[in-house]
XYZ file of C-alpha atoms in Angstrom:
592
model
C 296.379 -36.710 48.138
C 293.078 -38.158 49.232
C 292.994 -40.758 46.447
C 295.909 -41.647 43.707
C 295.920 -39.315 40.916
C 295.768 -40.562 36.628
C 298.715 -38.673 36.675
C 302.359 -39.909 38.240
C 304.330 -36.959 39.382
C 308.275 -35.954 39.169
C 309.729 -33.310 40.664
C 313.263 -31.648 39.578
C 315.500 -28.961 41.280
C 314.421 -25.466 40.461
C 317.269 -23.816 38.178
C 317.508 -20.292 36.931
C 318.735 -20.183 33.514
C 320.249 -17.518 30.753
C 319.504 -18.578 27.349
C 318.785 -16.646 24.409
C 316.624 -15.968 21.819
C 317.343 -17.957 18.936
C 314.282 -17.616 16.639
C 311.568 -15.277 16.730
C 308.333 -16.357 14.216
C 304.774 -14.866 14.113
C 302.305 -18.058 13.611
C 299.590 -16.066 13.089
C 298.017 -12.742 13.340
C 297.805 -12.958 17.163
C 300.595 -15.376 18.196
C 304.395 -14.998 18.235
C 306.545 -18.118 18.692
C 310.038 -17.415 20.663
C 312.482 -20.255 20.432
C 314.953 -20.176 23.140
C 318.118 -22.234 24.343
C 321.878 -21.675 25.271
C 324.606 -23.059 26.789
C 322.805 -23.340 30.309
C 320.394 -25.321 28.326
C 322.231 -28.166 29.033
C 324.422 -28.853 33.195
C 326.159 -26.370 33.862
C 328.654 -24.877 36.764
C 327.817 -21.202 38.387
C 328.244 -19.461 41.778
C 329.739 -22.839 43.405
C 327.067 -25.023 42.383
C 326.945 -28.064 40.110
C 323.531 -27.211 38.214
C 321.161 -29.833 36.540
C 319.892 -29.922 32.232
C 316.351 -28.811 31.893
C 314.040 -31.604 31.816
C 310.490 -30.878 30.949
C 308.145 -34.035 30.448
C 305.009 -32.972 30.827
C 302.495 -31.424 28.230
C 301.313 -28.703 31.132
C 304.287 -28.109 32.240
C 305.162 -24.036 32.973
C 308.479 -22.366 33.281
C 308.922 -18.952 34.698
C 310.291 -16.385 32.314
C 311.923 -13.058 34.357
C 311.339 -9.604 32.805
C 312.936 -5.965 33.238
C 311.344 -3.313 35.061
C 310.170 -0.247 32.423
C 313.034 1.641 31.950
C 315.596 -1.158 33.709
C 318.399 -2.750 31.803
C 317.989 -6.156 33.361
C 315.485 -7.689 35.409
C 315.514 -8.541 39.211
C 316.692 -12.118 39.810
C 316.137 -14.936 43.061
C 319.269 -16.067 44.000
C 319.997 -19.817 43.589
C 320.393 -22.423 45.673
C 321.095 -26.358 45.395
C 317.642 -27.060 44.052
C 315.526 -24.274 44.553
C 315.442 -20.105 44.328
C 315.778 -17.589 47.052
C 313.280 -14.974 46.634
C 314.108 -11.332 48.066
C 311.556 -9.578 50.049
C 313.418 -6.246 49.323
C 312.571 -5.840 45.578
C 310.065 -9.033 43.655
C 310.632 -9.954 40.567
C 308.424 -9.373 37.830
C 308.061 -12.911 36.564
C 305.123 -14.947 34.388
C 304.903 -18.633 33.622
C 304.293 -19.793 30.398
C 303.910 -23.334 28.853
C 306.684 -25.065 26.417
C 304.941 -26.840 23.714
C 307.963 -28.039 22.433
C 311.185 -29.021 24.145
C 314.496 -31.136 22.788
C 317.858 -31.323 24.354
C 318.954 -27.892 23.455
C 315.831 -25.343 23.220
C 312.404 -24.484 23.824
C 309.376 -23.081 21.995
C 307.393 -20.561 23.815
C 304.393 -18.988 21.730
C 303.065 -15.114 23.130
C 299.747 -14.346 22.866
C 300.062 -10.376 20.932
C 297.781 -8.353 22.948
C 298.010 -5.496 25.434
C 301.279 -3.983 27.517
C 303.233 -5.046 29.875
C 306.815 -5.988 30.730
C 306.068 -9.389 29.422
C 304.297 -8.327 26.051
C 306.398 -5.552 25.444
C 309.344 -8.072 25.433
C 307.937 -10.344 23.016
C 307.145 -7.504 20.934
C 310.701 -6.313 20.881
C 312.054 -9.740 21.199
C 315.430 -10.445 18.714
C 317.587 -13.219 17.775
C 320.702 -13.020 20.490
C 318.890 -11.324 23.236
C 318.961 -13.015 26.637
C 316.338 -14.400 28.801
C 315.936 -15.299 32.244
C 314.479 -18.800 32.654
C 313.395 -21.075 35.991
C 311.615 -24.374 35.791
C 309.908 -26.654 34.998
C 309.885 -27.568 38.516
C 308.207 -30.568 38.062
C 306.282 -32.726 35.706
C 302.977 -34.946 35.603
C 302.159 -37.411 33.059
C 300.113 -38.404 30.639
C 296.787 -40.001 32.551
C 297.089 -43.582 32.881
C 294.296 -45.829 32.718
C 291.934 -43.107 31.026
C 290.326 -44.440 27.676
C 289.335 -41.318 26.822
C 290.170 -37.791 27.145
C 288.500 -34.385 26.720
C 290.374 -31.494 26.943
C 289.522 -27.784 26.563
C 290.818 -24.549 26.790
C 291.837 -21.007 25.551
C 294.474 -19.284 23.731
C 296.278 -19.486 27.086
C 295.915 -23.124 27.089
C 296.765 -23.644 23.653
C 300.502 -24.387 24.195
C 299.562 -27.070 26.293
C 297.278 -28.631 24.168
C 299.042 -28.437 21.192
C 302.012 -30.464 22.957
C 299.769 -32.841 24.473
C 298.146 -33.635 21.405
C 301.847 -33.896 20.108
C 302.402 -36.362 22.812
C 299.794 -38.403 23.333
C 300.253 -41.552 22.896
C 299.291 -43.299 19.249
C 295.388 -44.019 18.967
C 294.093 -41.875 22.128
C 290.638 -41.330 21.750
C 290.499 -37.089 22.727
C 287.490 -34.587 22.376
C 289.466 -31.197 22.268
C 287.593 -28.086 22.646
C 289.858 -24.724 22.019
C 288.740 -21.189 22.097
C 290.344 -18.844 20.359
C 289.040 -14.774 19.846
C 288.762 -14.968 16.069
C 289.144 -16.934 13.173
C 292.509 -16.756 12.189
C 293.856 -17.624 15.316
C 293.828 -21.197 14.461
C 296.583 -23.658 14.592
C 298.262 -26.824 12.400
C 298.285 -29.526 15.759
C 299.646 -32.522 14.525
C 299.168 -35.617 16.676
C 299.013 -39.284 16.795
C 295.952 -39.621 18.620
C 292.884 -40.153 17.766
C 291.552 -36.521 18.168
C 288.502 -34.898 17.554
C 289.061 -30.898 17.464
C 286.928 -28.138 17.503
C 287.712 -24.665 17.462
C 285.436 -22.332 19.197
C 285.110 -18.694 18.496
C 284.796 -16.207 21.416
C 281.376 -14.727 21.837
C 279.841 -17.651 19.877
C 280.441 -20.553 21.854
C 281.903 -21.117 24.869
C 284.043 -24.190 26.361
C 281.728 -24.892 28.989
C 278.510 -24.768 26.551
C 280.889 -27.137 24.321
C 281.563 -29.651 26.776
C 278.539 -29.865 28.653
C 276.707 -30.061 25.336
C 278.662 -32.670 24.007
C 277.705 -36.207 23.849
C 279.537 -38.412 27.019
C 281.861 -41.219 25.736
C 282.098 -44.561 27.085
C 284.494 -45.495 29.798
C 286.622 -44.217 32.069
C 287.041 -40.184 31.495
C 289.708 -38.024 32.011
C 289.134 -33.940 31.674
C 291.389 -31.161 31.366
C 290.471 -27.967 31.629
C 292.631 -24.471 31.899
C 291.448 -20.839 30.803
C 290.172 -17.847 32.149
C 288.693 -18.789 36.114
C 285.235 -17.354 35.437
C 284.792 -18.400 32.021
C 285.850 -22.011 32.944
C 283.548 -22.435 36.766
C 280.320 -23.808 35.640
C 282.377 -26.674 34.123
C 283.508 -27.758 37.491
C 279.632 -28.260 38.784
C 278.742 -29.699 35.562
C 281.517 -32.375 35.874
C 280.942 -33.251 39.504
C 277.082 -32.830 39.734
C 275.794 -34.229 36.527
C 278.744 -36.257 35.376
C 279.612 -37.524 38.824
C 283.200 -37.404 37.702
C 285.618 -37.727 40.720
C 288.149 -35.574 41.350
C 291.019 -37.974 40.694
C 289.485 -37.525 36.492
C 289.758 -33.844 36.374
C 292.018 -31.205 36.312
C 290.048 -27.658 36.054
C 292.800 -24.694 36.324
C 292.009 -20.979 35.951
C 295.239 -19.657 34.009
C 294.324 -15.965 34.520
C 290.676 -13.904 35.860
C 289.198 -10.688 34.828
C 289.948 -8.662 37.110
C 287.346 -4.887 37.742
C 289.517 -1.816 38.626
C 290.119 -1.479 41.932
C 289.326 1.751 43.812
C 292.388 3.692 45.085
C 293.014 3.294 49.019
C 292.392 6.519 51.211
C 295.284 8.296 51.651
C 294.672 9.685 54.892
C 293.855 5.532 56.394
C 296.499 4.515 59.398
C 298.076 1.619 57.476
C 299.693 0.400 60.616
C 296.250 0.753 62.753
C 294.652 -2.000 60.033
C 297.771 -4.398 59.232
C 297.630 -4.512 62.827
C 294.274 -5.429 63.261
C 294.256 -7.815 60.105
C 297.423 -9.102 61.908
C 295.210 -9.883 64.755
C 292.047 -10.970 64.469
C 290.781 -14.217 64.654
C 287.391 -14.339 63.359
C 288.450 -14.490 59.160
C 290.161 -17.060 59.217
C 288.236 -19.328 61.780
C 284.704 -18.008 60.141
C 286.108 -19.660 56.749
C 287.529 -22.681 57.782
C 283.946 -23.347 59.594
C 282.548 -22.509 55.577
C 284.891 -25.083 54.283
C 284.212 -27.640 57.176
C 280.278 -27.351 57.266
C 280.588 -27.724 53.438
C 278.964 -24.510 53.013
C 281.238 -23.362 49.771
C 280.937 -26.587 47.859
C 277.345 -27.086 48.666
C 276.460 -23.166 47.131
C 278.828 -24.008 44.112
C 276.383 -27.357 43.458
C 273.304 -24.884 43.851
C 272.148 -24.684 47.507
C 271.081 -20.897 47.470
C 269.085 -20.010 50.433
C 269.971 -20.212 54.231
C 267.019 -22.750 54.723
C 268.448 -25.186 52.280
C 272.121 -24.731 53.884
C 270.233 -25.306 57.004
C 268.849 -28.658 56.501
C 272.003 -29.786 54.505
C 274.590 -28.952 56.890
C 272.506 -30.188 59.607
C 272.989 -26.446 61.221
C 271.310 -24.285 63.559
C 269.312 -21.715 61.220
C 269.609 -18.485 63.118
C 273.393 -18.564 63.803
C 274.252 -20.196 60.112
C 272.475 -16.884 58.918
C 274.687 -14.893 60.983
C 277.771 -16.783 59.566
C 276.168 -16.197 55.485
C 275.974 -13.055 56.523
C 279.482 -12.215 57.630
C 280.833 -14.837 54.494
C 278.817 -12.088 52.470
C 280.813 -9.408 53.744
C 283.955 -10.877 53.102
C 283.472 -11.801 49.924
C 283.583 -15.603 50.315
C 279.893 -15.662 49.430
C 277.289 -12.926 47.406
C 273.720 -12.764 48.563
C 271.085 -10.900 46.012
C 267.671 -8.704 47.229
C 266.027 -12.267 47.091
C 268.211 -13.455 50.537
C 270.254 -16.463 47.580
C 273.818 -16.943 47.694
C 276.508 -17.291 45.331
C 280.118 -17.396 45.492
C 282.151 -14.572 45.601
C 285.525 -14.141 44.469
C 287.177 -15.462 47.786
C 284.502 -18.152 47.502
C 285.917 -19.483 44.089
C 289.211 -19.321 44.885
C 288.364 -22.096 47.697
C 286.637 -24.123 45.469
C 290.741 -24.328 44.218
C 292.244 -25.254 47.982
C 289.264 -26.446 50.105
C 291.445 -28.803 51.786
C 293.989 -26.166 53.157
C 291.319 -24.516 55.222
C 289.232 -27.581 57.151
C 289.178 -27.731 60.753
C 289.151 -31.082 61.060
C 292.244 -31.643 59.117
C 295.828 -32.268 59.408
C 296.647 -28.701 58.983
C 294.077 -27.156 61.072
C 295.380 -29.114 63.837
C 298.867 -28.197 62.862
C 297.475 -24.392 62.946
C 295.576 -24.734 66.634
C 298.422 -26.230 68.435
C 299.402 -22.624 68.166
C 296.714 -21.018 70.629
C 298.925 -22.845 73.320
C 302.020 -21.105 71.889
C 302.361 -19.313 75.060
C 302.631 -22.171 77.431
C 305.441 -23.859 74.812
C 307.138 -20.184 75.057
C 307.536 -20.672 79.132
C 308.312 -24.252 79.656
C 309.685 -25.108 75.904
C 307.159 -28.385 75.957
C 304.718 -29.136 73.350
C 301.289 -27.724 74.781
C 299.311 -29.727 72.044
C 299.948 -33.761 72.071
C 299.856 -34.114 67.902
C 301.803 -36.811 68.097
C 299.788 -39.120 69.967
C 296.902 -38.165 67.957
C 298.182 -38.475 64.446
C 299.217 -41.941 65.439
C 295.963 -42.648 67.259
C 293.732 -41.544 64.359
C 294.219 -42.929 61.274
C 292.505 -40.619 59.191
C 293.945 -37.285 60.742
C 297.320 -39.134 60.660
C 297.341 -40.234 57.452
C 296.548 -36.946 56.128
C 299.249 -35.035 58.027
C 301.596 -38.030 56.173
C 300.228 -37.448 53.003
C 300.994 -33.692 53.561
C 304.715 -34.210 54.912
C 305.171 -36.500 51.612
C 304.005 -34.034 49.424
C 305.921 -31.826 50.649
C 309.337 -34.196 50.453
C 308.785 -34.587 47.247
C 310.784 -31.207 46.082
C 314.316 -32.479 47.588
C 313.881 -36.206 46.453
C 315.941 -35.552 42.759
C 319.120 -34.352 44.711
C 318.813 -36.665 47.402
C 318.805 -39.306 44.492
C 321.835 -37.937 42.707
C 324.020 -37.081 45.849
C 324.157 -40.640 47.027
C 325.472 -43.353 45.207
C 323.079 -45.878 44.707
C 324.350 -47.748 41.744
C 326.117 -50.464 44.127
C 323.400 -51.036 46.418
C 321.839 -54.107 46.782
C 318.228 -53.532 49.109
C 316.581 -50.605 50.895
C 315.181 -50.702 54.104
C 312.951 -46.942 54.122
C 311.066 -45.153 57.395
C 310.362 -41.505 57.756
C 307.409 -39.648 56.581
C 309.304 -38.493 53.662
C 310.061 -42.329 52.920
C 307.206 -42.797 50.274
C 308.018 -40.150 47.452
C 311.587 -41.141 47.742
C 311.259 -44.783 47.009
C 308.819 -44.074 44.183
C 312.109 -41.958 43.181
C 314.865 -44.081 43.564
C 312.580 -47.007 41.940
C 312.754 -45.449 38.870
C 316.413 -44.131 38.779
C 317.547 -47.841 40.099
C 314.990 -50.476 39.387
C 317.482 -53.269 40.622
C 317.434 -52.413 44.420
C 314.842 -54.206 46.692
C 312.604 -51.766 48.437
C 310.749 -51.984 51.922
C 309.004 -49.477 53.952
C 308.765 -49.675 57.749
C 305.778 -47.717 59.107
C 302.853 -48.019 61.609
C 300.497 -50.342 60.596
C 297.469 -47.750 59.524
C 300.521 -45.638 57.577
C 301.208 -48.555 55.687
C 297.731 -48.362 54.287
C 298.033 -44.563 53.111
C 301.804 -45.157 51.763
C 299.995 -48.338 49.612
C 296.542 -46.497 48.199
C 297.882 -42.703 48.307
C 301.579 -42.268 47.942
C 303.483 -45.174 46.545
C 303.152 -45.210 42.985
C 300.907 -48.115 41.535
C 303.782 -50.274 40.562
C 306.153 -49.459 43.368
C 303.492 -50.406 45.521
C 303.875 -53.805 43.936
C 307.440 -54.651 44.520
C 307.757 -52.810 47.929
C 307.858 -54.428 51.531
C 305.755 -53.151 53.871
C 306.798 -53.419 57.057
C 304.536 -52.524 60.124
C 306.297 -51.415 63.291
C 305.577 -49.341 66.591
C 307.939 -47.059 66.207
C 311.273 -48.487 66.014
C 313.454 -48.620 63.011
C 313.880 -51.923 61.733
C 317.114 -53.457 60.825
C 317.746 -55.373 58.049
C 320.743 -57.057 57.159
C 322.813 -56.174 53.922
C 320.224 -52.756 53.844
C 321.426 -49.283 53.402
C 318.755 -47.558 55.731
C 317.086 -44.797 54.418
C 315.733 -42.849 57.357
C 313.725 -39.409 55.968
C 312.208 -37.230 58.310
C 312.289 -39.905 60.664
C 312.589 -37.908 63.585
C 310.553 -34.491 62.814
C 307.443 -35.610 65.106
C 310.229 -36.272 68.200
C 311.464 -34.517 71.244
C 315.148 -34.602 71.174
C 314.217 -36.758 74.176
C 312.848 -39.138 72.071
C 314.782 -38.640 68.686
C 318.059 -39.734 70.795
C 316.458 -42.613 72.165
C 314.982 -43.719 68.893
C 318.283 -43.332 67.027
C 320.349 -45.049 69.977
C 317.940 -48.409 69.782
C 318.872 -48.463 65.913
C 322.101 -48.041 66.390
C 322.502 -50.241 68.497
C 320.628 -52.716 66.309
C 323.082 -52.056 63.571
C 325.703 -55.119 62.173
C 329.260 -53.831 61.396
C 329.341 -51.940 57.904
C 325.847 -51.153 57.689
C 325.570 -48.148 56.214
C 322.448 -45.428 57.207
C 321.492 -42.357 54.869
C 319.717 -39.715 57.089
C 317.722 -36.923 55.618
C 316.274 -33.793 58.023
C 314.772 -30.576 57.294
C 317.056 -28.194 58.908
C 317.118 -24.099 59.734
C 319.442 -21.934 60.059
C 319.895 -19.376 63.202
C 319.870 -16.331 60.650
C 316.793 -17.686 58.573
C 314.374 -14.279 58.858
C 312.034 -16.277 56.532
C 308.535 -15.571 58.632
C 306.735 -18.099 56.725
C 309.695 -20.114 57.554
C 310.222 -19.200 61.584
C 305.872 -19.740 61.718
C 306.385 -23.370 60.484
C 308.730 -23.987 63.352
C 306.715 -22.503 65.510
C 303.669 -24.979 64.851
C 306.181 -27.761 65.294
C 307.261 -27.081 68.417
C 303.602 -26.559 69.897
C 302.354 -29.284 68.522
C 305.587 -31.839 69.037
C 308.322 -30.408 71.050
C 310.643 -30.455 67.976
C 310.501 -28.011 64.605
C 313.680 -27.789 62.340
C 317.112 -28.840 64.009
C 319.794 -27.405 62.976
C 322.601 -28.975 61.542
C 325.037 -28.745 64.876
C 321.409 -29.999 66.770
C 320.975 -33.189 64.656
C 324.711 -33.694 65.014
C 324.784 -33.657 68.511
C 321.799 -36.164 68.502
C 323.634 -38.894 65.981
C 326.979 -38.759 68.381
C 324.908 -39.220 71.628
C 323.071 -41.853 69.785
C 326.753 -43.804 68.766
C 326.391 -43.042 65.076
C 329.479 -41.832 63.365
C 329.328 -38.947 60.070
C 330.823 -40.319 56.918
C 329.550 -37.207 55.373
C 326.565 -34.494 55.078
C 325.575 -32.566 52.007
C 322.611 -29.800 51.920
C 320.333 -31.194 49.305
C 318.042 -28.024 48.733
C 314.839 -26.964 50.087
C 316.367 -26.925 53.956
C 317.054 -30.702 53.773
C 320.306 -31.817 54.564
C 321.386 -35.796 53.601
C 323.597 -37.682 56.529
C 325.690 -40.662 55.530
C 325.865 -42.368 58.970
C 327.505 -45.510 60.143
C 327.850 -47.587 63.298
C 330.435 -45.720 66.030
């Protein structure tokens, strides 16, 4: 979330579905069209839970469709929750994601490329009128790219879905260069659209997307590219839009939809599988060795054509002897290939960072998050945070901001509950803090555009929440409000406090809530979201998170009882409390 995206996003709760086939049509000689819908099509009630309509408003949008084992009857399920799925670790399901390219109120077209085996194609071969499918998603949508003036996209058969409803979609008199790929002739679709579109079909082994768009004469203004197909196929288009077209990263979406994959040699039977998961388990040097790649700049600078150690040398500023040594062990790992000649390339590991660079620096939020863990033994004995995050997110604006743009991003998931399990429809202003504040006011702006929004933050958060997370026109009609730290009050507000109090010592939390409340007129009402665990969550994903929060802040997930026990020593009374998915858990708090 470095700079605002072209494309807004919205997120909904993640539903599994039955619905049912209710047409099967071949298109052509190599694509089937499945047309599904149902009953749970639409809200419905099941296990407990008061379940949402499918919404899908995005052309790229991908829902996952669940398939039986060979030989099974029915295939292995998540369980549901309030707005998300609970996967098992005792038996995965075999799932794939495919793209609508056409949805109304009551069903969905989903077209099948015919090729090869599989639970997936062998299902769409044998695929009837009646049968029933297993359906999760869309879990959430982006739009259209605003302020583009002209688009190119391009893709394969894997992509056509997409492109054909985006081309449906687009709005009347887009200019659009579309470049589509298919593996022979009559492969080739009708796509109606109102846009002024340019098409042209490519056949496989004659031309190639990225010889199509690179070759193809640049337009005028600003640019907007989309790009999905197979990974390989698909990388020299990256380098060709950032190098030579200078295109920033907010104008293009490049997304490998599947990779040729080489067979993979069978492991040694006779290998101690608990001697090596141990030792993958615990060594250090992987993970540090690539997150110095990815800081140095080492993987983007190869993918733009820096080949030798020398050159890495001079543009990295690095020591040449010990960068070798760290090219060499990147070689080994498959981050990086190295020919006879001593030139590097990218290996397979190396591509996929091109993807997720940002996950893996050192000198980013997340790193930080991920160090404050080599002093997990000294927060194990004295149950203090060993590493002082706090102070330094709100010290340095740039690590800060980025560790607020994460937590945001994050938020984003549990904002469509948290809008529909409050009532908003009566309420007059909002007066928003937390550091999942941002995505829920671009939320509740759309859902209620009559209430007047304003944002308390520090002062350098204010400037992220304007540029990075507010939406362009929520930005416009929101108050920003700079403070230190405490909560503002403001009169005739409901206060919207989310994740307010995740960076706190229950120290600090109580004394923080306790100022507010005291601060509070009679009959203000305060909405209070957490992320919460639970004392049997086994999750280890889950437990490391918490972990990393209580190095690096003394805090991690409350539970519900904790954060209850805070809000009474604090004097605020519970109207009510509702989980609202995803571990977060809404508050509707009042003055005691």
């Amino acid at each position: 979330m470095s700079s605002r995206s072209m494309r807004s996003t919205v997120t909904f709760p993640i539903v599994l579905r039955e619905l049912t086939v209710l047409r099967v049509a071949d298109v052509n000689a190599g694509t089937r069209r499945i047309t599904v819908g149902g009953p749970q099509f639409g809200a419905f009630h099941r296990d407990g839970l008061d379940l949402p309509a499918l919404r899908s408003e995005g052309f790229d949008d991908h829902v996952k469709l669940f398939f039986a084992a060979p030989g099974a009857d029915r295939p292995v399920l998540p369980r549901q929750q309030v707005a998300s799925l609970d996967w098992s670790v005792e038996a995965r399901p075999i799932a794939k994601d495919y793209t609508p390219h056409r949805v109304t109120a009551t069903e969905m077209d989903l077209d099948f490329v015919r090729h090869g085996s599989g639970p997936a194609a062998t299902w769409a071969e044998s695929a009837r009128p009646g049968d029933p499918v297993w359906v999760a998603g869309p879990k959430m949508s982006l739009s259209h790219p605003a302020g583009a003036d002209v688009v190119i996209a391009a893709g394969d058969e894997t992509a056509l879905p997409a492109i054909r409803r985006w081309l449906r979609e687009m709005p009347a008199g887009t200019r659009a260069y579309v470049f589509i790929e298919i593996s022979a002739e009559d492969r080739k679709q009708d796509l109606p659209t109102a846009a002024d579109a340019e098409i042209s079909w490519l056949i496989s082994g004659r031309e190639s997307l990225a010889e199509a768009v690179s070759t193809m004469p640049w337009p005028d203004g600003t640019v907007f590219v989309w790009v999905a197909g197979e990974a390989g196929a698909i990388k020299p288009l990256r380098r060709y839009l950032r190098v030579e077209r200078g295109l920033p990263p907010e104008q293009m979406e490049i997304t490998g939809y599947w990779k040729l994959t080489a067979p993979v040699a069978a492991a040694d039977e006779d290998e101690d599988e608990a001697h090596e998961r141990l030792h993958e388990l615990t060594d250090l040097t992987p993970g540090l060795a690539i997150r110095a790649a990815v800081t140095l700049g080492l993987i983007e600078l190869v993918n733009l054509g820096a080949d030798t150690a020398e050159l890495l040398a001079r543009e990295t500023d690095a020591d040449l002897g010990t960068l070798r040594l760290l090219l060499g062990y990147l070689a080994g790992l498959d981050v990086l290939t190295v020919d006879a000649d001593g030139r590097y390339g990218l290996g397979e590991l190396g591509d996929e960072l091109l993807e997720d660079a940002d996950w893996y620096h050192l000198d980013g939020a997340e790193a930080a998050l991920d160090l404050s863990l080599l002093g997990l033994v000294e927060t194990v004995r004295r149950g203090r945070p060993a590493a002082g995050l706090r102070a330094t997110f709100e010290s340095d604006s740039g690590l800060g901001g980025a560790a607020r743009a994460t937590i945001e991003e994050s938020a984003m998931w549990m904002v469509p509950t948290l809008i529909d399990r409050y009532d908003w429809s009566g309420v007059r202003a909002v007066a928003a803090t937390g550091h999942g504040a941002g995505v829920t006011l671009n939320a509740l702006a759309k859902a209620h555009p009559q209430i007047e929004l304003s944002i308390a933050a520090a002062p350098s958060a204010l400037g992220v929440l304007r540029d990075q997370i507010l939406d362009a026109e929520v930005a416009e009609r929101t108050e920003l409000v700079p403070t230190s730290g405490a909560v503002p009050v403001r009169p005739g507000a409901v206060h919207l406090l989310v994740r307010a109090l995740e960076w706190l010592t229950d120290e600090d939390a109580e004394h923080l809530l306790t100022e507010f409340a005291a601060g509070l007129p009679g009959g203000a009402e305060v909405v209070l979201v957490e992320e919460c665990r639970s004392l049997d969550d086994t999750d280890p994903e889950e437990i490391e998170w918490d972990l990393k929060m209580r190095c690096a802040f003394g805090s991690g997930r409350r539970t519900e009882e904790r954060v209850g026990a805070l809000l009474a020593a604090a004097g605020l009374r519970v109207v009510d409390t509702v989980d609202i998915g995803w571990s977060h858990r809404l508050w509707r708090l009042a003055r005691g």
